[in-house]
mmCIF file with all atom_site columns, C-alpha atoms in Angstrom:
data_model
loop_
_atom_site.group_PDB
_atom_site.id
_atom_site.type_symbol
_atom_site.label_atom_id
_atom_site.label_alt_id
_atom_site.label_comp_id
_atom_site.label_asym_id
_atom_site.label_entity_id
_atom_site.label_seq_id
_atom_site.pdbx_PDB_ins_code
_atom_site.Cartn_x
_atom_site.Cartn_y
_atom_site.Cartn_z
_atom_site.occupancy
_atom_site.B_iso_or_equiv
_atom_site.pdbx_formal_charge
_atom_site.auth_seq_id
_atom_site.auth_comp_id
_atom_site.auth_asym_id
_atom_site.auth_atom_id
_atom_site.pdbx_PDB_model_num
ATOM 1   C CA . UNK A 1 1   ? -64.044 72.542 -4.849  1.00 45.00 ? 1   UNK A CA 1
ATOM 2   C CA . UNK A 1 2   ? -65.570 75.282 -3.083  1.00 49.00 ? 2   UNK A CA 1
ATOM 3   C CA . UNK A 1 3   ? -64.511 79.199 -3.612  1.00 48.00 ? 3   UNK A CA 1
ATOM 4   C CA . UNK A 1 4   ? -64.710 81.806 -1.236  1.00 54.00 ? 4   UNK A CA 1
ATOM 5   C CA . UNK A 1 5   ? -67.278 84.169 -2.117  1.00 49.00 ? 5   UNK A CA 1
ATOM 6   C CA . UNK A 1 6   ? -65.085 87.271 -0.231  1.00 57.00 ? 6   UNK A CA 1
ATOM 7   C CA . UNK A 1 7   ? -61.532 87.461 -0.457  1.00 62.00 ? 7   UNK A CA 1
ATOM 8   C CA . UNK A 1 8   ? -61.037 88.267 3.239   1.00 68.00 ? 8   UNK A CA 1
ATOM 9   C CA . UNK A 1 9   ? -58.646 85.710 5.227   1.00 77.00 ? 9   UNK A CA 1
ATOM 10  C CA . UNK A 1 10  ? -60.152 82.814 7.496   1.00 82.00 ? 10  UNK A CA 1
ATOM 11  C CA . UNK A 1 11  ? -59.521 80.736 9.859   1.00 87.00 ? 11  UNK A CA 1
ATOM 12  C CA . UNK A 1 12  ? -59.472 76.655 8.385   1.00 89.00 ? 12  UNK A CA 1
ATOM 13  C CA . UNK A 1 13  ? -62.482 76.014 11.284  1.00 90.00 ? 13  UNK A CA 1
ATOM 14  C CA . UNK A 1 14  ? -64.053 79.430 9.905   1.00 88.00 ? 14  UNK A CA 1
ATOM 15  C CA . UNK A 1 15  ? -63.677 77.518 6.632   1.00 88.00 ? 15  UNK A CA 1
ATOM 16  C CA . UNK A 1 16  ? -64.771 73.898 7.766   1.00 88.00 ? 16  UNK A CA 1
ATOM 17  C CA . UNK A 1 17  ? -67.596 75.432 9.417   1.00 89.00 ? 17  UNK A CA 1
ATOM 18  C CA . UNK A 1 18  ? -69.540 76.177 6.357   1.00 88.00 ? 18  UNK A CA 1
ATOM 19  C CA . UNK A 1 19  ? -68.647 73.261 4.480   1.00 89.00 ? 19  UNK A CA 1
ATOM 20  C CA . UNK A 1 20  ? -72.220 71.580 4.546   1.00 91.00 ? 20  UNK A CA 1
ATOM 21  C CA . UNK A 1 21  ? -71.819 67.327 5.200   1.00 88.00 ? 21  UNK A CA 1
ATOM 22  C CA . UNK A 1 22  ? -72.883 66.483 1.827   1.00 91.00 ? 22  UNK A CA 1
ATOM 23  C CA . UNK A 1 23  ? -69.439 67.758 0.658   1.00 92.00 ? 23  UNK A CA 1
ATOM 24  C CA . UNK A 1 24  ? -67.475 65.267 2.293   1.00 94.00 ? 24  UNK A CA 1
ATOM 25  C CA . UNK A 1 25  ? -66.306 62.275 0.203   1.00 94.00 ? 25  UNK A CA 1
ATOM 26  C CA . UNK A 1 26  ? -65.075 59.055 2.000   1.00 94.00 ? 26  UNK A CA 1
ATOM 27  C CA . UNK A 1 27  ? -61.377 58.149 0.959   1.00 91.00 ? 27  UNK A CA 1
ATOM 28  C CA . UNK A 1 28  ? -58.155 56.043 1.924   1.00 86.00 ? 28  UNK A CA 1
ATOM 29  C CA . UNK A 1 29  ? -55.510 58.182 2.166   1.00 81.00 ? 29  UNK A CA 1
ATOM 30  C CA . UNK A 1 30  ? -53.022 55.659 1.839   1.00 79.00 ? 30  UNK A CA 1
ATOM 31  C CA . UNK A 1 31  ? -52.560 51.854 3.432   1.00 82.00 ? 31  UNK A CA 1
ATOM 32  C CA . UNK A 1 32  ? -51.621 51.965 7.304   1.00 81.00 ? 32  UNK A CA 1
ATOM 33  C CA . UNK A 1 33  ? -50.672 48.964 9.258   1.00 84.00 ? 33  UNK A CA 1
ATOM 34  C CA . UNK A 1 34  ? -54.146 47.582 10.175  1.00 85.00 ? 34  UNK A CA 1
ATOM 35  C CA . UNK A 1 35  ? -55.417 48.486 6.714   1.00 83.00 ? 35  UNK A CA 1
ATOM 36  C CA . UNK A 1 36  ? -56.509 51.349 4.703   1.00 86.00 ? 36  UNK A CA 1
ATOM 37  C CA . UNK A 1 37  ? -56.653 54.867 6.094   1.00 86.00 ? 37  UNK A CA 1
ATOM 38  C CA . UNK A 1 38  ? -60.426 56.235 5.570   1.00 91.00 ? 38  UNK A CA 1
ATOM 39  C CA . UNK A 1 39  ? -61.340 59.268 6.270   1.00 93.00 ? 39  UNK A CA 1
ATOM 40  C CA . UNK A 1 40  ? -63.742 62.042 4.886   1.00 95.00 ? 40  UNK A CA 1
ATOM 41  C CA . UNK A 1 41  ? -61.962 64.247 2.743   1.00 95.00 ? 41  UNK A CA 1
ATOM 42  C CA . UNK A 1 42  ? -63.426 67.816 1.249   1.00 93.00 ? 42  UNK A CA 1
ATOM 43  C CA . UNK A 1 43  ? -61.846 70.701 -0.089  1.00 92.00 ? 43  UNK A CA 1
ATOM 44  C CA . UNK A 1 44  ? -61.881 74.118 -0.281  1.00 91.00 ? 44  UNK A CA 1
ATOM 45  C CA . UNK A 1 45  ? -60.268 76.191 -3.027  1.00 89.00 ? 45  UNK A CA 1
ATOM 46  C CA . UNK A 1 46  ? -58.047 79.526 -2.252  1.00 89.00 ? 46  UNK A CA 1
ATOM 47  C CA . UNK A 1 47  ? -56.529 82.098 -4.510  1.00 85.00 ? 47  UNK A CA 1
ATOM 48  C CA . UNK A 1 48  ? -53.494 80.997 -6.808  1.00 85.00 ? 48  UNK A CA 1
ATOM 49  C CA . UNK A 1 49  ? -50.303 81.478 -5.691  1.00 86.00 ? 49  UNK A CA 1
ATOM 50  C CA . UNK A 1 50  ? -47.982 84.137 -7.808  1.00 87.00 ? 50  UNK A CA 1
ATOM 51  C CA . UNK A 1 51  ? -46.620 81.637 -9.405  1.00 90.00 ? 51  UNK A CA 1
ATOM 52  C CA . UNK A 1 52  ? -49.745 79.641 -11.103 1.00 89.00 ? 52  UNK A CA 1
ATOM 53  C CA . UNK A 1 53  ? -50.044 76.488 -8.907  1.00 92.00 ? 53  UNK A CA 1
ATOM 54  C CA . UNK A 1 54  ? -53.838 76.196 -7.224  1.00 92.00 ? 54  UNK A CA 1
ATOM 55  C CA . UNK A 1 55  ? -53.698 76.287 -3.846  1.00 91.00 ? 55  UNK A CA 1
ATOM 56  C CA . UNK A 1 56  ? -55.778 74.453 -1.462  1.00 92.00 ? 56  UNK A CA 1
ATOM 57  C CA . UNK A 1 57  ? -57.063 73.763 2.050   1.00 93.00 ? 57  UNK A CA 1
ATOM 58  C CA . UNK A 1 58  ? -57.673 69.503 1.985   1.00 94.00 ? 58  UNK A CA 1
ATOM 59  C CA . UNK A 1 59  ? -60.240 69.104 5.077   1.00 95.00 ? 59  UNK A CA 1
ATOM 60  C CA . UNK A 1 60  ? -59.646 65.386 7.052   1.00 94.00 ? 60  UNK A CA 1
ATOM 61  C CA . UNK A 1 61  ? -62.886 63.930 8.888   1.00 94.00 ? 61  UNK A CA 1
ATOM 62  C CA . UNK A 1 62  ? -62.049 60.637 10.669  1.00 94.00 ? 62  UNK A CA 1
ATOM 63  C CA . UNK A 1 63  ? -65.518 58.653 9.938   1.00 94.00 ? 63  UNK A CA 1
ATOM 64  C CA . UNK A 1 64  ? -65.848 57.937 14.291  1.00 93.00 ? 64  UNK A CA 1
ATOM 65  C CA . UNK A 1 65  ? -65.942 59.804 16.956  1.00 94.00 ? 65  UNK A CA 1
ATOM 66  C CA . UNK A 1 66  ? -62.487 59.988 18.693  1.00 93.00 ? 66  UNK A CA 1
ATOM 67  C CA . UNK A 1 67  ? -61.458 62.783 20.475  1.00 93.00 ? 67  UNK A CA 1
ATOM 68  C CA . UNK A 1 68  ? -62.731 65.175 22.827  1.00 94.00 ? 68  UNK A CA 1
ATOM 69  C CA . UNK A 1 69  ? -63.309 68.541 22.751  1.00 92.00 ? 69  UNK A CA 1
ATOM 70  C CA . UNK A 1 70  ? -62.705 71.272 25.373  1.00 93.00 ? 70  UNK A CA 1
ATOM 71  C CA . UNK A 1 71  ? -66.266 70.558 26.936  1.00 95.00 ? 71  UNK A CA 1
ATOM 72  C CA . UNK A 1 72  ? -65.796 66.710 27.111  1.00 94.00 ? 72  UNK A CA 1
ATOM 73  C CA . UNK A 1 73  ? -67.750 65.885 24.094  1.00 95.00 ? 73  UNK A CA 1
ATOM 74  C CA . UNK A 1 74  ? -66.335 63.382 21.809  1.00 95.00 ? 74  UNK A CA 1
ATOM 75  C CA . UNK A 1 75  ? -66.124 64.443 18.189  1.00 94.00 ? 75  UNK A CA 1
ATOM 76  C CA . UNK A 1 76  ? -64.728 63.734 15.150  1.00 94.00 ? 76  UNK A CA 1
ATOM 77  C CA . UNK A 1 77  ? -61.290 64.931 14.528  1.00 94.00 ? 77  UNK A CA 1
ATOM 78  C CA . UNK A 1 78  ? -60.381 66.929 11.679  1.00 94.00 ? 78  UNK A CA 1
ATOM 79  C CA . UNK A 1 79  ? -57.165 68.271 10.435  1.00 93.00 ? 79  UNK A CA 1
ATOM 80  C CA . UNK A 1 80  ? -55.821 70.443 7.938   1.00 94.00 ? 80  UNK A CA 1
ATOM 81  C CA . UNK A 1 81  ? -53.762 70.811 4.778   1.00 93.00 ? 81  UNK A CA 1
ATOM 82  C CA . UNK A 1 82  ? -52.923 73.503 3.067   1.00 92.00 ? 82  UNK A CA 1
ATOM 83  C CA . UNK A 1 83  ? -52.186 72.648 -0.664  1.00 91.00 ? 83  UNK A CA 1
ATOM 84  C CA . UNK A 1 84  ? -50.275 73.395 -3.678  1.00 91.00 ? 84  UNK A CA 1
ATOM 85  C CA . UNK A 1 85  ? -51.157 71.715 -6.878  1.00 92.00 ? 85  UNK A CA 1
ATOM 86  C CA . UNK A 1 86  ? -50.907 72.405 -10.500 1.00 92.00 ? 86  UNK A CA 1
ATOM 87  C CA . UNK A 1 87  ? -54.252 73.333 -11.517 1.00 92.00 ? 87  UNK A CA 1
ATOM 88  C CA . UNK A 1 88  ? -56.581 70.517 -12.382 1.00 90.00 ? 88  UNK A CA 1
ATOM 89  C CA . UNK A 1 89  ? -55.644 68.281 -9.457  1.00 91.00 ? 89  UNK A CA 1
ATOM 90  C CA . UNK A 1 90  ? -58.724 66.552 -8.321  1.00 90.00 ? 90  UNK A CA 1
ATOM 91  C CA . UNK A 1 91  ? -60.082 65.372 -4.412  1.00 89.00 ? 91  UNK A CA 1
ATOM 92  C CA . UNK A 1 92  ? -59.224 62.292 -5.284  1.00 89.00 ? 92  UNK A CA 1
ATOM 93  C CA . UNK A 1 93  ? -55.108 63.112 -5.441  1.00 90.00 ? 93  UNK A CA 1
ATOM 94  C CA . UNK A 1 94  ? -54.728 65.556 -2.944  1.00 91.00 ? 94  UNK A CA 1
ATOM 95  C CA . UNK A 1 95  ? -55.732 62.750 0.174   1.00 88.00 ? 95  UNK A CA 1
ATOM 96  C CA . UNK A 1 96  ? -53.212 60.589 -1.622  1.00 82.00 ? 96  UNK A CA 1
ATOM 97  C CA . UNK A 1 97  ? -50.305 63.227 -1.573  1.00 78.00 ? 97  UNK A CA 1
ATOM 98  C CA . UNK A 1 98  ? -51.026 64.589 1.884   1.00 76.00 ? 98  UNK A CA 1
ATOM 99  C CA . UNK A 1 99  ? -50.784 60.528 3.293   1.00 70.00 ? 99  UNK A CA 1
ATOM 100 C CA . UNK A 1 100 ? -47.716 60.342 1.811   1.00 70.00 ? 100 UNK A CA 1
ATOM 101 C CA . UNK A 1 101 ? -46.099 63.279 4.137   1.00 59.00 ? 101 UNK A CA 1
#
């Protein structure tokens, strides 16, 4: 997981934006009707919530290049997830949980 280094809010593409490549890990999120759903999957840990769970923003990559941005480009899309997990909860359950919404 990374940690913010300031406490000051972002925006997730703020966040995403300094999330260097190596980070990403290659996952199935769950089983989709042509197969498994593989994406790349990173994280990026935020402060606790009052109550003690961990809270986290789960980055999605698709591996391909399938949408296009505002200047015609294609790119990969990514999406969001904001997270709440009992401390401890590892990259490789939160992709699970969040295919499962």
């Amino acid at each position: 997981m990374r940690a913010l280094a300031s406490g000051r809010p972002q925006k997730a593409r703020q966040l995403w934006a300094r999330v260097p490549e190596a980070m990403m890990e290659r996952r199935s999120c769950a089983d989709g009707a042509k197969g498994p759903r593989t994406y790349d999957f990173t994280n990026v840990h935020l402060a606790a919530t009052p109550h003690g769970l961990a809270r986290t923003l789960l980055i999605r990559c698709s591996t391909v290049l399938n949408k296009r941005n505002k200047k015609g480009e294609l790119v990969r899309e990514v999406a969001y997830f904001l997270c709440h997990h009992t401390p401890g909860t590892t990259l490789a359950e939160l992709p699970i949980a969040a295919g499962q919404r």
